[in-house]
CSV table of C-alpha atoms in Angstrom, one decimal:
chain,number,residue,atom,x,y,z
A,1,GLN,CA,20.6,-3.9,39.3
A,2,VAL,CA,21.7,-4.1,35.7
A,3,GLN,CA,24.0,-6.9,34.6
A,4,LEU,CA,25.6,-7.8,31.2
A,5,VAL,CA,26.6,-11.4,30.9
A,6,GLU,CA,28.8,-12.4,27.9
A,7,SER,CA,29.5,-15.9,26.5
A,8,GLY,CA,31.1,-17.5,23.5
A,9,GLY,CA,34.8,-16.6,23.7
A,10,GLY,CA,37.6,-19.1,23.3
A,11,LEU,CA,40.5,-20.3,21.3
A,12,VAL,CA,40.2,-20.6,17.5
A,13,GLN,CA,42.5,-21.1,14.6
A,14,PRO,CA,43.1,-18.3,12.0
A,15,GLY,CA,40.3,-18.3,9.5
A,16,GLY,CA,37.9,-19.8,12.0
A,17,SER,CA,34.7,-18.4,13.5
A,18,LEU,CA,33.3,-17.6,16.9
A,19,ARG,CA,30.0,-16.1,18.1
A,20,LEU,CA,29.8,-13.9,21.1
A,21,SER,CA,26.6,-13.4,23.0
A,22,CYS,CA,25.6,-10.8,25.6
A,23,ARG,CA,22.4,-10.6,27.5
A,24,VAL,CA,21.3,-7.6,29.6
A,25,SER,CA,19.2,-8.3,32.7
A,26,GLY,CA,17.8,-6.1,35.5
A,27,SER,CA,15.5,-3.2,35.8
A,28,ILE,CA,15.6,-1.7,32.3
A,29,CYS,CA,13.5,1.1,30.9
A,30,VAL,CA,15.0,1.3,27.5
A,31,ILE,CA,18.2,0.3,25.7
A,32,TYR,CA,19.6,2.8,23.3
A,33,THR,CA,22.8,1.4,21.9
A,34,MET,CA,24.4,-2.0,22.3
A,35,GLY,CA,27.9,-2.9,21.1
A,36,TRP,CA,31.1,-4.8,21.5
A,37,TYR,CA,34.5,-3.4,22.3
A,38,ARG,CA,37.9,-5.1,22.6
A,39,GLN,CA,41.1,-4.6,24.4
A,40,ALA,CA,44.4,-6.3,23.4
A,41,PRO,CA,47.4,-6.4,25.8
A,42,GLY,CA,49.1,-3.1,25.9
A,43,LYS,CA,46.4,-1.4,23.8
A,44,GLU,CA,43.5,0.8,24.6
A,45,ARG,CA,39.9,-0.4,24.4
A,46,GLU,CA,38.4,0.1,21.0
A,47,LEU,CA,35.0,-0.1,19.4
A,48,VAL,CA,34.4,-3.3,17.3
A,49,ALA,CA,30.8,-2.9,16.4
A,50,ARG,CA,27.6,-1.3,17.7
A,51,VAL,CA,24.0,-1.3,16.8
A,52,ILE,CA,21.5,1.5,17.6
A,53,SER,CA,18.5,0.0,15.9
A,54,GLY,CA,17.9,-2.9,13.6
A,55,ASP,CA,19.5,-1.3,10.5
A,56,ASP,CA,21.9,1.2,12.1
A,57,ARG,CA,25.1,-0.7,12.6
A,58,ARG,CA,28.6,0.6,12.8
A,59,TYR,CA,31.8,-1.4,12.5
A,60,ALA,CA,35.5,-0.8,13.0
A,61,GLU,CA,37.3,-0.7,9.6
A,62,SER,CA,39.4,-3.7,10.6
A,63,VAL,CA,36.4,-6.0,11.0
A,64,LYS,CA,34.1,-4.8,8.2
A,65,GLY,CA,33.1,-7.7,6.0
A,66,ARG,CA,34.1,-10.3,8.6
A,67,PHE,CA,32.1,-9.5,11.7
A,68,THR,CA,28.3,-9.1,12.0
A,69,ILE,CA,26.5,-7.6,15.0
A,70,SER,CA,22.9,-8.4,15.6
A,71,ARG,CA,20.4,-7.3,18.3
A,72,ASP,CA,17.3,-9.0,19.7
A,73,ASN,CA,15.2,-6.3,21.5
A,74,ALA,CA,12.8,-8.9,22.8
A,75,LYS,CA,15.6,-10.7,24.6
A,76,ASN,CA,17.7,-7.6,25.4
A,77,SER,CA,20.6,-9.3,23.8
A,78,VAL,CA,23.3,-8.6,21.3
A,79,ASP,CA,25.5,-11.1,19.4
A,80,LEU,CA,28.7,-10.7,17.4
A,81,GLN,CA,29.4,-13.2,14.7
A,82,MET,CA,33.1,-13.2,13.9
A,83,ASN,CA,34.3,-14.9,10.8
A,84,SER,CA,37.7,-15.2,9.1
A,85,LEU,CA,39.4,-14.5,12.4
A,86,LYS,CA,42.9,-13.2,12.4
A,87,PRO,CA,45.6,-13.3,15.1
A,88,GLU,CA,45.2,-9.6,15.5
A,89,ASP,CA,41.6,-10.1,16.6
A,90,THR,CA,43.0,-11.6,19.8
A,91,ALA,CA,41.7,-9.6,22.7
A,92,VAL,CA,39.3,-9.4,25.6
A,93,TYR,CA,35.9,-8.6,24.2
A,94,TYR,CA,33.5,-6.5,26.2
A,95,CYS,CA,29.8,-6.1,25.8
A,96,ASN,CA,28.4,-2.5,26.2
A,97,ALA,CA,25.0,-1.1,26.6
A,98,ASP,CA,23.8,2.5,26.8
A,99,LEU,CA,20.5,2.2,28.7
A,100,LYS,CA,18.1,3.8,31.1
A,101,SER,CA,17.5,2.0,34.4
A,102,ARG,CA,15.3,3.5,37.2
A,103,GLY,CA,15.2,6.8,35.3
A,104,ILE,CA,19.0,7.1,35.0
A,105,ARG,CA,20.8,6.8,31.7
A,106,LYS,CA,24.4,5.4,31.7
A,107,ASN,CA,26.8,3.0,30.1
A,108,TYR,CA,27.1,-0.5,31.4
A,109,TRP,CA,29.9,-3.1,30.7
A,110,GLY,CA,30.1,-6.8,30.8
A,111,GLN,CA,32.9,-8.6,32.5
A,112,GLY,CA,34.7,-9.4,29.3
A,113,THR,CA,35.4,-12.7,27.4
A,114,GLN,CA,38.7,-13.7,26.0
A,115,VAL,CA,39.1,-14.4,22.3
A,116,THR,CA,42.4,-16.0,21.2
A,117,VAL,CA,43.2,-16.6,17.5
A,118,SER,CA,46.2,-18.8,17.2
A,119,SER,CA,47.4,-21.9,15.4
């Protein structure tokens, strides 16, 4: 059974930083894409950043220059370094992995971690 476990959320003041981590465990053949999404109250879930391979990263326009996604293939993990946080970054952040397990390729989600940016 595949599990995605996130950590690192919390409360931070505007301008501050947080680092989110996600580790994938279970019977994994290959991980194609790993990424982070977020969902604010009353809004749809949106892509924040994703990484396909070491140099192939994509970011939402709203976070470019402030957030950095990194992936460790040896650990099956993905981190999101968030700097210069703004109140509008407040949301539940979800880790996502597109992977193949036991011959079946599908998307998996973490349970979500709350990020609150407030003074």
